[in-house]
Amino acid sequence: MVFATLADFQHLLQYRTIKFSDFVDVEFGEKASALMPGCCVVVLNEGSQNADTILTNASTIAIICWKGKNNMSIMVSQLDGQELLERLYARFGKHPVRDENENANPDTDVVENAEDGVGGSEVASQGTVSPGEKEIGGNSKIIP
């Protein structure tokens, strides 16, 4: 178990895999690299507490990671990682740094699905779905 600063915890969630030398807190990177290879727990150090005095309880935030030879990777889905990032923002008021093009995907278009009464939306790649079709789960379907 290792304790990460808010910045390093956010970077793990945001980038999913980080080289030990790229952690903001050099001491955390050194401690993480000294762990045995395999599964480990990274606990968020909320504030200026010493890692030796942190008590874990129901409000403790932690994630499971895989410690490789040169890097650490989180073992949570991308969706769960993004949700946890948003919760950290709500809790601490510090929004994680984002790449400008992180959410920009020019090949993706949103198709409204109002005909089936749901009013939801399906994501379809531009140019691959003809008029009268919509993409559901990777398959084009003709809309009746």
CSV table of C-alpha atoms in Angstrom, one decimal:
chain,number,residue,atom,x,y,z
A,1,MET,CA,0.0,0.0,0.0
A,2,VAL,CA,1.3,3.4,-1.0
A,3,PHE,CA,-0.1,6.9,-0.3
A,4,ALA,CA,-0.4,9.4,-3.2
A,5,THR,CA,-0.9,13.1,-3.2
A,6,LEU,CA,-4.1,14.5,-4.9
A,7,ALA,CA,-2.1,15.5,-8.0
A,8,ASP,CA,-0.6,12.0,-8.4
A,9,PHE,CA,-3.9,10.3,-7.7
A,10,GLN,CA,-5.6,12.4,-10.3
A,11,HIS,CA,-2.9,11.7,-12.8
A,12,LEU,CA,-3.2,8.0,-12.3
A,13,LEU,CA,-7.0,8.2,-12.9
A,14,GLN,CA,-6.6,10.5,-15.9
A,15,TYR,CA,-3.7,8.9,-17.7
A,16,ARG,CA,-4.2,5.3,-16.4
A,17,THR,CA,-0.5,4.4,-16.7
A,18,ILE,CA,2.4,6.5,-15.4
A,19,LYS,CA,6.1,5.9,-15.4
A,20,PHE,CA,7.6,6.1,-11.9
A,21,SER,CA,9.8,9.0,-12.9
A,22,ASP,CA,6.8,11.0,-14.1
A,23,PHE,CA,5.0,11.2,-10.7
A,24,VAL,CA,4.7,14.8,-9.3
A,25,ASP,CA,5.8,13.6,-5.8
A,26,VAL,CA,9.2,12.2,-6.3
A,27,GLU,CA,9.1,10.3,-3.0
A,28,PHE,CA,5.8,8.6,-4.0
A,29,GLY,CA,7.4,7.5,-7.3
A,30,GLU,CA,10.4,6.1,-5.4
A,31,LYS,CA,8.1,4.2,-3.0
A,32,ALA,CA,6.0,2.9,-5.8
A,33,SER,CA,9.0,1.7,-7.8
A,34,ALA,CA,10.3,-0.1,-4.7
A,35,LEU,CA,7.2,-2.3,-4.4
A,36,MET,CA,7.2,-5.9,-5.5
A,37,PRO,CA,5.8,-6.3,-9.0
A,38,GLY,CA,2.1,-7.1,-9.1
A,39,CYS,CA,-1.1,-5.8,-7.6
A,40,CYS,CA,-1.0,-2.9,-5.1
A,41,VAL,CA,-3.3,-0.4,-3.4
A,42,VAL,CA,-2.8,3.4,-3.9
A,43,VAL,CA,-4.5,5.4,-1.1
A,44,LEU,CA,-5.3,9.1,-1.5
A,45,ASN,CA,-3.4,11.2,1.1
A,46,GLU,CA,-5.9,13.9,1.8
A,47,GLY,CA,-3.8,16.9,2.9
A,48,SER,CA,-0.4,17.1,4.6
A,49,GLN,CA,-0.7,14.0,6.7
A,50,ASN,CA,2.3,11.8,7.1
A,51,ALA,CA,1.7,8.5,5.4
A,52,ASP,CA,2.6,6.6,8.6
A,53,THR,CA,-0.2,8.3,10.5
A,54,ILE,CA,-3.0,8.0,8.0
A,55,LEU,CA,-6.0,6.0,9.3
A,56,THR,CA,-8.1,4.2,6.8
A,57,ASN,CA,-11.9,4.2,7.3
A,58,ALA,CA,-15.1,4.2,5.2
A,59,SER,CA,-14.3,7.6,3.7
A,60,THR,CA,-10.8,6.6,2.5
A,61,ILE,CA,-10.3,6.8,-1.2
A,62,ALA,CA,-8.2,4.1,-2.8
A,63,ILE,CA,-7.7,2.3,-6.1
A,64,ILE,CA,-6.1,-1.0,-7.1
A,65,CYS,CA,-3.1,-0.7,-9.4
A,66,TRP,CA,-0.6,-3.0,-11.2
A,67,LYS,CA,3.0,-2.3,-10.5
A,68,GLY,CA,5.1,-3.1,-13.5
A,69,LYS,CA,8.8,-2.9,-14.1
A,70,ASN,CA,8.8,0.8,-15.1
A,71,ASN,CA,5.3,2.1,-14.5
A,72,MET,CA,2.1,1.8,-12.5
A,73,SER,CA,-1.3,1.2,-14.1
A,74,ILE,CA,-4.8,1.5,-12.6
A,75,MET,CA,-7.1,-1.5,-12.6
A,76,VAL,CA,-10.4,0.3,-12.9
A,77,SER,CA,-12.4,0.8,-16.0
A,78,GLN,CA,-12.1,4.1,-17.9
A,79,LEU,CA,-15.6,5.0,-17.0
A,80,ASP,CA,-15.1,4.3,-13.3
A,81,GLY,CA,-11.9,6.3,-13.4
A,82,GLN,CA,-13.6,9.3,-15.0
A,83,GLU,CA,-16.4,9.2,-12.4
A,84,LEU,CA,-13.9,9.1,-9.6
A,85,LEU,CA,-12.1,12.1,-11.1
A,86,GLU,CA,-15.4,14.0,-11.1
A,87,ARG,CA,-16.0,13.0,-7.5
A,88,LEU,CA,-12.6,14.2,-6.5
A,89,TYR,CA,-13.3,17.5,-8.2
A,90,ALA,CA,-16.6,17.9,-6.3
A,91,ARG,CA,-14.9,17.0,-3.0
A,92,PHE,CA,-11.7,19.0,-3.2
A,93,GLY,CA,-12.6,21.7,-5.8
A,94,LYS,CA,-9.5,21.0,-7.8
A,95,HIS,CA,-10.3,20.0,-11.3
A,96,PRO,CA,-7.7,17.7,-12.9
A,97,VAL,CA,-5.6,19.0,-15.8
A,98,ARG,CA,-7.0,17.8,-19.1
A,99,ASP,CA,-5.4,17.6,-22.5
A,100,GLU,CA,-7.1,19.9,-25.0
A,101,ASN,CA,-7.9,17.1,-27.4
A,102,GLU,CA,-8.7,14.5,-24.8
A,103,ASN,CA,-12.5,14.5,-25.4
A,104,ALA,CA,-12.3,15.7,-29.0
A,105,ASN,CA,-13.0,13.0,-31.6
A,106,PRO,CA,-13.8,14.4,-35.0
A,107,ASP,CA,-14.8,10.9,-36.3
A,108,THR,CA,-17.6,10.6,-33.8
A,109,ASP,CA,-21.1,12.0,-34.2
A,110,VAL,CA,-24.1,11.8,-31.9
A,111,VAL,CA,-27.3,10.5,-33.5
A,112,GLU,CA,-30.6,11.4,-31.7
A,113,ASN,CA,-32.8,8.4,-31.1
A,114,ALA,CA,-36.2,10.1,-30.8
A,115,GLU,CA,-38.2,7.7,-33.0
A,116,ASP,CA,-38.2,4.9,-30.5
A,117,GLY,CA,-39.7,7.1,-27.8
A,118,VAL,CA,-36.6,6.9,-25.6
A,119,GLY,CA,-35.1,10.2,-26.6
A,120,GLY,CA,-31.6,8.9,-25.8
A,121,SER,CA,-28.7,9.1,-28.2
A,122,GLU,CA,-26.4,6.5,-29.9
A,123,VAL,CA,-22.9,7.2,-30.9
A,124,ALA,CA,-22.0,6.5,-34.5
A,125,SER,CA,-18.9,7.0,-36.6
A,126,GLN,CA,-19.4,9.6,-39.3
A,127,GLY,CA,-19.8,8.2,-42.8
A,128,THR,CA,-20.5,4.6,-41.6
A,129,VAL,CA,-24.2,4.9,-40.9
A,130,SER,CA,-26.5,5.6,-43.8
A,131,PRO,CA,-29.7,7.7,-43.5
A,132,GLY,CA,-32.4,5.5,-42.0
A,133,GLU,CA,-29.9,3.5,-40.0
A,134,LYS,CA,-28.4,3.9,-36.6
A,135,GLU,CA,-25.5,2.1,-34.9
A,136,ILE,CA,-26.3,0.1,-31.9
A,137,GLY,CA,-23.5,-1.9,-30.2
A,138,GLY,CA,-21.2,-1.7,-33.2
A,139,ASN,CA,-23.9,-2.9,-35.7
A,140,SER,CA,-25.9,-0.8,-38.1
A,141,LYS,CA,-29.6,-1.3,-37.9
A,142,ILE,CA,-32.3,0.0,-40.2
A,143,ILE,CA,-34.8,2.2,-38.5
A,144,PRO,CA,-38.4,1.1,-39.3
